Amino acid sequence: MGEFLNAVSAVFVIFSLMAVGILLGKLKFMTATEKKFVSRYVINIAVPLNTIVGIQKNLKRSDMLEMGQLLLVPLITILICLAVSILVAKMLKLPKRRSGVFVALAFLSNTLFIGLPMAQELFGDVSLPYVMIYYMCSTVFTQTVALMLVERSGEAAEQTGKKQNLLVSLFTKPPILGIIAAYVLLLLDIRLPRIAMSFMNYVSATVTPLALFYCGFVIYELGKKSLRLEHGIPAMIALRLLFAPLVSILVTRALGVTGLPQKVFLIEAALPSVSQITVMAGAYGADEQYAAIGSVLSTIGIFITVPILMVLF
């Protein structure tokens, strides 16, 4: 019963932060100008520093020796979800501006903005190394595959008429550079000075609230009437909240991963869609409203699914 209540309270906090974003919109404290700033700041500054801080604080070089098998769990889970999501998107015959957004919403979970606080609330700080393992895989896919899917669905891709080299695109993105820097420091067993960590702690602490404020503001822009089950949204929610955790359970059992790592991976797989997809859709001219609706409704869904998963497993 305690775990059930913890899960409910953790989800409630997430919704409370999104409600602040709605309030900011109603009070006119946040407009389209601030919205654009928030999206650029979160993706290009706060997320990279958040990655470095998270890995510096919760992993040691000796942990890298144990990461091989554990790293396979999120990798295989995400790849299976990606393949099935692409297949379902084709079956649904979604329009171009929505197809890539649908896949991005369906195959990736929100390990950064929701997963980290959720795991801390449910399992405590001991879960953080396993969250970081899942987060590493999820972030790489978010900043590469998901970004390409959304970009190809957007109007911006049509306007440029050019296909940027994948490797150049990948290794010039601040979030990816943040991951590379974090793991190079970990491999070399370099610990950053206290003053640097203190600075990055302050900046990285803004990731979760600002990203959720952003999502809340998008909801405000959409209005209540716009939060409806558009074509494909029910299938996306089923893939995200039901299919993904089922895959995670099967993968962990197949690889012999049990105990706390299995529970953490299960919860990380069962989380709502990545809220950054909404930011990406807005930046590249894809269907931002569709992304916001999917993100919000999948987040509402975890009020039911996460507590049930905690009781069952």
mmCIF file of C-alpha atoms in Angstrom:
data_model
loop_
_atom_site.group_PDB
_atom_site.id
_atom_site.type_symbol
_atom_site.label_atom_id
_atom_site.label_comp_id
_atom_site.label_asym_id
_atom_site.label_seq_id
_atom_site.Cartn_x
_atom_site.Cartn_y
_atom_site.Cartn_z
ATOM 1 C CA MET A 1 0.000 0.000 0.000
ATOM 2 C CA GLY A 2 2.906 2.331 0.785
ATOM 3 C CA GLU A 3 4.413 1.912 -2.671
ATOM 4 C CA PHE A 4 1.002 2.531 -4.232
ATOM 5 C CA LEU A 5 0.626 5.824 -2.346
ATOM 6 C CA ASN A 6 4.209 6.833 -3.202
ATOM 7 C CA ALA A 7 3.494 6.241 -6.876
ATOM 8 C CA VAL A 8 0.312 8.316 -6.729
ATOM 9 C CA SER A 9 2.072 11.165 -4.900
ATOM 10 C CA ALA A 10 4.969 11.177 -7.379
ATOM 11 C CA VAL A 11 2.569 11.475 -10.317
ATOM 12 C CA PHE A 12 0.642 14.203 -8.498
ATOM 13 C CA VAL A 13 3.818 16.315 -8.205
ATOM 14 C CA ILE A 14 4.341 16.048 -11.966
ATOM 15 C CA PHE A 15 0.827 17.288 -12.650
ATOM 16 C CA SER A 16 1.230 20.103 -10.140
ATOM 17 C CA LEU A 17 4.263 21.404 -12.060
ATOM 18 C CA MET A 18 2.356 21.253 -15.333
ATOM 19 C CA ALA A 19 -0.475 23.167 -13.659
ATOM 20 C CA VAL A 20 2.006 25.973 -12.930
ATOM 21 C CA GLY A 21 2.675 26.235 -16.673
ATOM 22 C CA ILE A 22 -1.072 26.552 -17.314
ATOM 23 C CA LEU A 23 -1.306 29.249 -14.646
ATOM 24 C CA LEU A 24 1.641 31.142 -16.150
ATOM 25 C CA GLY A 25 -0.224 31.198 -19.452
ATOM 26 C CA LYS A 26 -3.465 32.399 -17.897
ATOM 27 C CA LEU A 27 -1.687 35.173 -16.021
ATOM 28 C CA LYS A 28 0.182 36.149 -19.225
ATOM 29 C CA PHE A 29 3.504 35.662 -17.430
ATOM 30 C CA MET A 30 4.476 33.261 -20.220
ATOM 31 C CA THR A 31 3.914 34.014 -23.893
ATOM 32 C CA ALA A 32 5.215 32.658 -27.198
ATOM 33 C CA THR A 33 8.475 34.568 -26.653
ATOM 34 C CA GLU A 34 9.178 32.975 -23.269
ATOM 35 C CA LYS A 35 8.092 29.611 -24.625
ATOM 36 C CA LYS A 36 10.747 29.771 -27.358
ATOM 37 C CA PHE A 37 13.401 30.743 -24.832
ATOM 38 C CA VAL A 38 12.471 27.868 -22.503
ATOM 39 C CA SER A 39 12.707 25.268 -25.272
ATOM 40 C CA ARG A 40 16.155 26.483 -26.370
ATOM 41 C CA TYR A 41 17.451 26.798 -22.826
ATOM 42 C CA VAL A 42 16.258 23.355 -21.707
ATOM 43 C CA ILE A 43 17.612 21.460 -24.714
ATOM 44 C CA ASN A 44 20.883 23.345 -25.275
ATOM 45 C CA ILE A 45 22.026 24.311 -21.775
ATOM 46 C CA ALA A 46 20.155 22.677 -18.902
ATOM 47 C CA VAL A 47 19.931 19.110 -20.246
ATOM 48 C CA PRO A 48 23.677 18.741 -21.037
ATOM 49 C CA LEU A 49 24.652 20.009 -17.579
ATOM 50 C CA ASN A 50 21.985 17.826 -15.981
ATOM 51 C CA THR A 51 23.539 14.780 -17.654
ATOM 52 C CA ILE A 52 27.022 15.589 -16.356
ATOM 53 C CA VAL A 53 25.765 16.252 -12.827
ATOM 54 C CA GLY A 54 23.667 13.078 -12.718
ATOM 55 C CA ILE A 55 26.507 10.810 -13.795
ATOM 56 C CA GLN A 56 29.146 12.570 -11.665
ATOM 57 C CA LYS A 57 26.997 12.231 -8.553
ATOM 58 C CA ASN A 58 25.622 8.714 -9.005
ATOM 59 C CA LEU A 59 28.169 6.613 -10.898
ATOM 60 C CA LYS A 60 31.785 5.582 -10.343
ATOM 61 C CA ARG A 61 34.308 4.240 -12.850
ATOM 62 C CA SER A 62 34.011 0.782 -11.256
ATOM 63 C CA ASP A 63 30.286 0.801 -12.105
ATOM 64 C CA MET A 64 31.123 0.830 -15.816
ATOM 65 C CA LEU A 65 32.332 -2.762 -15.554
ATOM 66 C CA GLU A 66 28.848 -3.881 -14.476
ATOM 67 C CA MET A 67 26.977 -1.832 -17.040
ATOM 68 C CA GLY A 68 27.349 -4.175 -20.021
ATOM 69 C CA GLN A 69 24.497 -6.567 -19.334
ATOM 70 C CA LEU A 70 22.316 -3.952 -17.651
ATOM 71 C CA LEU A 71 22.754 -1.612 -20.623
ATOM 72 C CA LEU A 72 21.251 -4.290 -22.868
ATOM 73 C CA VAL A 73 17.892 -4.035 -21.091
ATOM 74 C CA PRO A 74 16.957 -0.474 -22.121
ATOM 75 C CA LEU A 75 18.698 -0.887 -25.489
ATOM 76 C CA ILE A 76 16.699 -3.984 -26.480
ATOM 77 C CA THR A 77 13.485 -2.636 -24.946
ATOM 78 C CA ILE A 78 13.730 0.654 -26.845
ATOM 79 C CA LEU A 79 14.632 -1.035 -30.149
ATOM 80 C CA ILE A 80 11.661 -3.407 -29.936
ATOM 81 C CA CYS A 81 9.321 -0.533 -29.078
ATOM 82 C CA LEU A 82 10.739 1.506 -31.972
ATOM 83 C CA ALA A 83 10.172 -1.279 -34.496
ATOM 84 C CA VAL A 84 6.611 -1.944 -33.333
ATOM 85 C CA SER A 85 5.788 1.795 -33.204
ATOM 86 C CA ILE A 86 6.937 2.282 -36.807
ATOM 87 C CA LEU A 87 4.789 -0.684 -37.876
ATOM 88 C CA VAL A 88 1.718 0.646 -36.053
ATOM 89 C CA ALA A 89 2.223 4.151 -37.515
ATOM 90 C CA LYS A 90 2.211 2.683 -41.028
ATOM 91 C CA MET A 91 -0.910 0.649 -40.265
ATOM 92 C CA LEU A 92 -2.693 3.772 -38.998
ATOM 93 C CA LYS A 93 -1.727 5.701 -42.168
ATOM 94 C CA LEU A 94 -1.023 8.896 -40.250
ATOM 95 C CA PRO A 95 -0.352 12.153 -42.158
ATOM 96 C CA LYS A 96 3.268 13.218 -42.612
ATOM 97 C CA ARG A 97 3.249 15.903 -39.893
ATOM 98 C CA ARG A 98 2.078 13.311 -37.359
ATOM 99 C CA SER A 99 3.711 10.012 -38.323
ATOM 100 C CA GLY A 100 7.183 10.776 -36.986
ATOM 101 C CA VAL A 101 5.736 12.460 -33.902
ATOM 102 C CA PHE A 102 3.608 9.363 -33.202
ATOM 103 C CA VAL A 103 6.612 7.039 -33.334
ATOM 104 C CA ALA A 104 8.733 9.345 -31.167
ATOM 105 C CA LEU A 105 5.966 9.573 -28.571
ATOM 106 C CA ALA A 106 5.341 5.833 -28.567
ATOM 107 C CA PHE A 107 8.801 4.291 -28.332
ATOM 108 C CA LEU A 108 10.542 6.543 -25.789
ATOM 109 C CA SER A 109 9.749 7.174 -22.121
ATOM 110 C CA ASN A 110 10.316 10.350 -20.154
ATOM 111 C CA THR A 111 13.322 9.138 -18.159
ATOM 112 C CA LEU A 112 14.675 12.646 -17.576
ATOM 113 C CA PHE A 113 11.762 14.888 -16.640
ATOM 114 C CA ILE A 114 9.580 12.277 -14.935
ATOM 115 C CA GLY A 115 11.656 9.114 -14.563
ATOM 116 C CA LEU A 116 14.337 10.510 -12.271
ATOM 117 C CA PRO A 117 12.012 12.079 -9.674
ATOM 118 C CA MET A 118 9.660 9.103 -9.944
ATOM 119 C CA ALA A 119 12.436 6.593 -9.216
ATOM 120 C CA GLN A 120 13.745 8.680 -6.319
ATOM 121 C CA GLU A 121 10.263 8.897 -4.865
ATOM 122 C CA LEU A 122 9.593 5.176 -5.226
ATOM 123 C CA PHE A 123 12.982 3.567 -4.539
ATOM 124 C CA GLY A 124 15.258 6.264 -3.105
ATOM 125 C CA ASP A 125 18.731 7.384 -4.220
ATOM 126 C CA VAL A 126 19.928 3.777 -4.491
ATOM 127 C CA SER A 127 17.992 3.561 -7.774
ATOM 128 C CA LEU A 128 19.866 6.424 -9.457
ATOM 129 C CA PRO A 129 22.674 4.377 -11.095
ATOM 130 C CA TYR A 130 20.054 2.211 -12.831
ATOM 131 C CA VAL A 131 18.068 5.291 -13.851
ATOM 132 C CA MET A 132 21.249 6.739 -15.360
ATOM 133 C CA ILE A 133 21.803 3.569 -17.400
ATOM 134 C CA TYR A 134 18.290 3.780 -18.834
ATOM 135 C CA TYR A 135 18.613 7.524 -19.237
ATOM 136 C CA MET A 136 21.801 7.168 -21.276
ATOM 137 C CA CYS A 137 20.117 4.886 -23.822
ATOM 138 C CA SER A 138 16.922 6.917 -23.876
ATOM 139 C CA THR A 139 18.735 10.227 -24.354
ATOM 140 C CA VAL A 140 20.835 8.946 -27.249
ATOM 141 C CA PHE A 141 17.690 7.712 -29.022
ATOM 142 C CA THR A 142 15.845 10.951 -28.193
ATOM 143 C CA GLN A 143 18.553 13.167 -29.636
ATOM 144 C CA THR A 144 19.135 11.015 -32.739
ATOM 145 C CA VAL A 145 16.279 8.780 -33.891
ATOM 146 C CA ALA A 146 13.426 10.749 -32.317
ATOM 147 C CA LEU A 147 14.865 14.056 -33.517
ATOM 148 C CA MET A 148 15.187 12.746 -37.081
ATOM 149 C CA LEU A 149 11.644 11.362 -37.015
ATOM 150 C CA VAL A 150 10.184 14.667 -35.842
ATOM 151 C CA GLU A 151 12.386 16.707 -38.188
ATOM 152 C CA ARG A 152 11.306 14.664 -41.215
ATOM 153 C CA SER A 153 7.673 15.162 -40.208
ATOM 154 C CA GLY A 154 8.116 18.909 -39.922
ATOM 155 C CA GLU A 155 7.828 21.759 -42.368
ATOM 156 C CA ALA A 156 11.356 22.898 -41.551
ATOM 157 C CA ALA A 157 12.778 19.788 -43.207
ATOM 158 C CA GLU A 158 10.926 20.600 -46.424
ATOM 159 C CA GLN A 159 12.146 24.193 -46.413
ATOM 160 C CA THR A 160 15.838 23.308 -46.157
ATOM 161 C CA GLY A 161 15.775 20.666 -48.847
ATOM 162 C CA LYS A 162 19.037 19.251 -47.495
ATOM 163 C CA LYS A 163 19.827 16.189 -45.447
ATOM 164 C CA GLN A 164 22.453 16.950 -42.866
ATOM 165 C CA ASN A 165 25.080 14.292 -42.296
ATOM 166 C CA LEU A 166 23.891 12.121 -39.393
ATOM 167 C CA LEU A 167 27.230 11.986 -37.589
ATOM 168 C CA VAL A 168 27.750 15.731 -37.905
ATOM 169 C CA SER A 169 24.214 16.337 -36.670
ATOM 170 C CA LEU A 170 24.650 13.897 -33.793
ATOM 171 C CA PHE A 171 27.983 15.113 -32.478
ATOM 172 C CA THR A 172 27.109 18.803 -32.649
ATOM 173 C CA LYS A 173 24.028 18.563 -30.441
ATOM 174 C CA PRO A 174 24.620 19.876 -26.902
ATOM 175 C CA PRO A 175 22.767 16.989 -25.150
ATOM 176 C CA ILE A 176 24.933 14.406 -26.925
ATOM 177 C CA LEU A 177 28.065 16.414 -26.185
ATOM 178 C CA GLY A 178 26.963 16.438 -22.552
ATOM 179 C CA ILE A 179 26.661 12.644 -22.482
ATOM 180 C CA ILE A 180 30.052 12.183 -24.146
ATOM 181 C CA ALA A 181 31.711 14.606 -21.696
ATOM 182 C CA ALA A 182 30.067 12.913 -18.704
ATOM 183 C CA TYR A 183 31.239 9.423 -19.663
ATOM 184 C CA VAL A 184 34.727 10.551 -20.628
ATOM 185 C CA LEU A 185 35.065 12.111 -17.171
ATOM 186 C CA LEU A 186 33.733 8.904 -15.620
ATOM 187 C CA LEU A 187 36.102 6.705 -17.624
ATOM 188 C CA LEU A 188 39.091 8.859 -16.641
ATOM 189 C CA ASP A 189 37.847 8.922 -13.043
ATOM 190 C CA ILE A 190 37.868 12.711 -13.024
ATOM 191 C CA ARG A 191 35.700 14.439 -10.447
ATOM 192 C CA LEU A 192 34.855 18.047 -11.162
ATOM 193 C CA PRO A 193 35.691 20.739 -8.575
ATOM 194 C CA ARG A 194 33.053 21.577 -6.013
ATOM 195 C CA ILE A 195 32.515 25.055 -7.442
ATOM 196 C CA ALA A 196 31.810 23.608 -10.930
ATOM 197 C CA MET A 197 29.403 21.013 -9.524
ATOM 198 C CA SER A 198 27.641 23.678 -7.487
ATOM 199 C CA PHE A 199 27.114 25.826 -10.588
ATOM 200 C CA MET A 200 25.875 22.903 -12.701
ATOM 201 C CA ASN A 201 23.601 21.729 -9.880
ATOM 202 C CA TYR A 202 21.780 25.048 -9.926
ATOM 203 C CA VAL A 203 21.345 24.974 -13.703
ATOM 204 C CA SER A 204 20.408 21.283 -13.963
ATOM 205 C CA ALA A 205 17.804 21.702 -11.219
ATOM 206 C CA THR A 206 15.802 23.849 -13.654
ATOM 207 C CA VAL A 207 15.312 21.072 -16.226
ATOM 208 C CA THR A 208 12.300 19.323 -14.715
ATOM 209 C CA PRO A 209 10.213 22.351 -13.689
ATOM 210 C CA LEU A 210 10.869 24.327 -16.878
ATOM 211 C CA ALA A 211 10.131 21.385 -19.170
ATOM 212 C CA LEU A 212 6.874 20.707 -17.341
ATOM 213 C CA PHE A 213 6.015 24.423 -17.274
ATOM 214 C CA TYR A 214 6.504 24.334 -21.050
ATOM 215 C CA CYS A 215 4.135 21.369 -21.415
ATOM 216 C CA GLY A 216 1.602 23.075 -19.175
ATOM 217 C CA PHE A 217 1.782 26.247 -21.258
ATOM 218 C CA VAL A 218 1.209 24.244 -24.451
ATOM 219 C CA ILE A 219 -1.891 22.751 -22.807
ATOM 220 C CA TYR A 220 -3.044 26.289 -22.020
ATOM 221 C CA GLU A 221 -2.500 27.273 -25.665
ATOM 222 C CA LEU A 222 -4.448 24.254 -26.859
ATOM 223 C CA GLY A 223 -7.361 24.771 -24.499
ATOM 224 C CA LYS A 224 -9.434 22.059 -22.853
ATOM 225 C CA LYS A 225 -11.427 21.305 -25.992
ATOM 226 C CA SER A 226 -8.257 20.391 -27.887
ATOM 227 C CA LEU A 227 -7.315 17.602 -25.460
ATOM 228 C CA ARG A 228 -9.161 14.907 -27.307
ATOM 229 C CA LEU A 229 -8.273 11.445 -28.546
ATOM 230 C CA GLU A 230 -7.004 12.269 -32.021
ATOM 231 C CA HIS A 231 -6.456 9.482 -34.536
ATOM 232 C CA GLY A 232 -3.617 7.281 -33.319
ATOM 233 C CA ILE A 233 -3.400 8.658 -29.765
ATOM 234 C CA PRO A 234 -5.095 5.630 -28.078
ATOM 235 C CA ALA A 235 -2.694 3.296 -29.904
ATOM 236 C CA MET A 236 0.265 5.464 -28.863
ATOM 237 C CA ILE A 237 -0.818 5.402 -25.207
ATOM 238 C CA ALA A 238 -1.248 1.612 -25.317
ATOM 239 C CA LEU A 239 2.245 1.206 -26.789
ATOM 240 C CA ARG A 240 3.799 3.587 -24.273
ATOM 241 C CA LEU A 241 2.096 2.530 -21.044
ATOM 242 C CA LEU A 242 1.227 -1.139 -21.627
ATOM 243 C CA PHE A 243 3.395 -2.628 -24.359
ATOM 244 C CA ALA A 244 6.711 -1.035 -23.286
ATOM 245 C CA PRO A 245 6.642 -2.284 -19.653
ATOM 246 C CA LEU A 246 5.627 -5.736 -20.890
ATOM 247 C CA VAL A 247 8.665 -5.768 -23.182
ATOM 248 C CA SER A 248 10.861 -4.616 -20.286
ATOM 249 C CA ILE A 249 9.643 -7.471 -18.091
ATOM 250 C CA LEU A 250 10.349 -10.040 -20.811
ATOM 251 C CA VAL A 251 13.806 -8.602 -21.573
ATOM 252 C CA THR A 252 14.911 -8.472 -17.914
ATOM 253 C CA ARG A 253 13.753 -12.047 -17.352
ATOM 254 C CA ALA A 254 15.488 -13.224 -20.511
ATOM 255 C CA LEU A 255 18.756 -11.582 -19.413
ATOM 256 C CA GLY A 256 18.450 -12.699 -15.799
ATOM 257 C CA VAL A 257 18.134 -9.175 -14.382
ATOM 258 C CA THR A 258 16.198 -9.236 -11.112
ATOM 259 C CA GLY A 259 15.663 -7.230 -7.922
ATOM 260 C CA LEU A 260 15.908 -3.454 -7.830
ATOM 261 C CA PRO A 261 17.393 -3.062 -11.356
ATOM 262 C CA GLN A 262 14.423 -4.954 -12.801
ATOM 263 C CA LYS A 263 11.927 -2.771 -10.897
ATOM 264 C CA VAL A 264 13.648 0.460 -11.914
ATOM 265 C CA PHE A 265 13.832 -0.577 -15.585
ATOM 266 C CA LEU A 266 10.162 -1.571 -15.477
ATOM 267 C CA ILE A 267 9.105 1.836 -14.145
ATOM 268 C CA GLU A 268 11.390 3.711 -16.567
ATOM 269 C CA ALA A 269 9.856 1.806 -19.492
ATOM 270 C CA ALA A 270 6.313 2.467 -18.275
ATOM 271 C CA LEU A 271 6.566 6.251 -18.104
ATOM 272 C CA PRO A 272 4.746 8.745 -20.358
ATOM 273 C CA SER A 273 6.114 10.116 -23.596
ATOM 274 C CA VAL A 274 9.182 12.336 -23.655
ATOM 275 C CA SER A 275 8.046 15.938 -23.128
ATOM 276 C CA GLN A 276 10.945 17.126 -25.334
ATOM 277 C CA ILE A 277 9.081 15.733 -28.343
ATOM 278 C CA THR A 278 6.630 18.614 -28.001
ATOM 279 C CA VAL A 279 9.535 21.066 -27.966
ATOM 280 C CA MET A 280 11.086 19.391 -31.010
ATOM 281 C CA ALA A 281 7.809 19.388 -32.926
ATOM 282 C CA GLY A 282 7.416 23.104 -32.357
ATOM 283 C CA ALA A 283 11.004 23.776 -33.411
ATOM 284 C CA TYR A 284 10.807 21.783 -36.678
ATOM 285 C CA GLY A 285 7.268 22.581 -37.779
ATOM 286 C CA ALA A 286 5.770 19.163 -37.082
ATOM 287 C CA ASP A 287 2.356 18.796 -35.420
ATOM 288 C CA GLU A 288 3.138 20.358 -32.030
ATOM 289 C CA GLN A 289 -0.449 20.094 -30.810
ATOM 290 C CA TYR A 290 -0.540 16.367 -31.583
ATOM 291 C CA ALA A 291 2.715 15.930 -29.653
ATOM 292 C CA ALA A 292 1.376 17.908 -26.691
ATOM 293 C CA ILE A 293 -1.880 15.960 -26.619
ATOM 294 C CA GLY A 294 -0.007 12.650 -26.702
ATOM 295 C CA SER A 295 2.399 13.758 -23.985
ATOM 296 C CA VAL A 296 -0.356 15.039 -21.706
ATOM 297 C CA LEU A 297 -2.725 12.089 -22.113
ATOM 298 C CA SER A 298 0.066 9.552 -21.620
ATOM 299 C CA THR A 299 1.046 11.437 -18.460
ATOM 300 C CA ILE A 300 -2.531 11.278 -17.208
ATOM 301 C CA GLY A 301 -2.468 7.540 -17.917
ATOM 302 C CA ILE A 302 0.354 6.869 -15.455
ATOM 303 C CA PHE A 303 -2.002 7.804 -12.625
ATOM 304 C CA ILE A 304 -3.514 4.383 -13.298
ATOM 305 C CA THR A 305 -0.692 2.272 -14.734
ATOM 306 C CA VAL A 306 2.280 3.104 -12.454
ATOM 307 C CA PRO A 307 0.498 2.377 -9.140
ATOM 308 C CA ILE A 308 -0.823 -0.895 -10.572
ATOM 309 C CA LEU A 309 2.652 -1.905 -11.750
ATOM 310 C CA MET A 310 4.062 -1.140 -8.291
ATOM 311 C CA VAL A 311 1.435 -3.384 -6.693
ATOM 312 C CA LEU A 312 1.958 -6.237 -9.169
ATOM 313 C CA PHE A 313 5.762 -6.207 -9.255
#
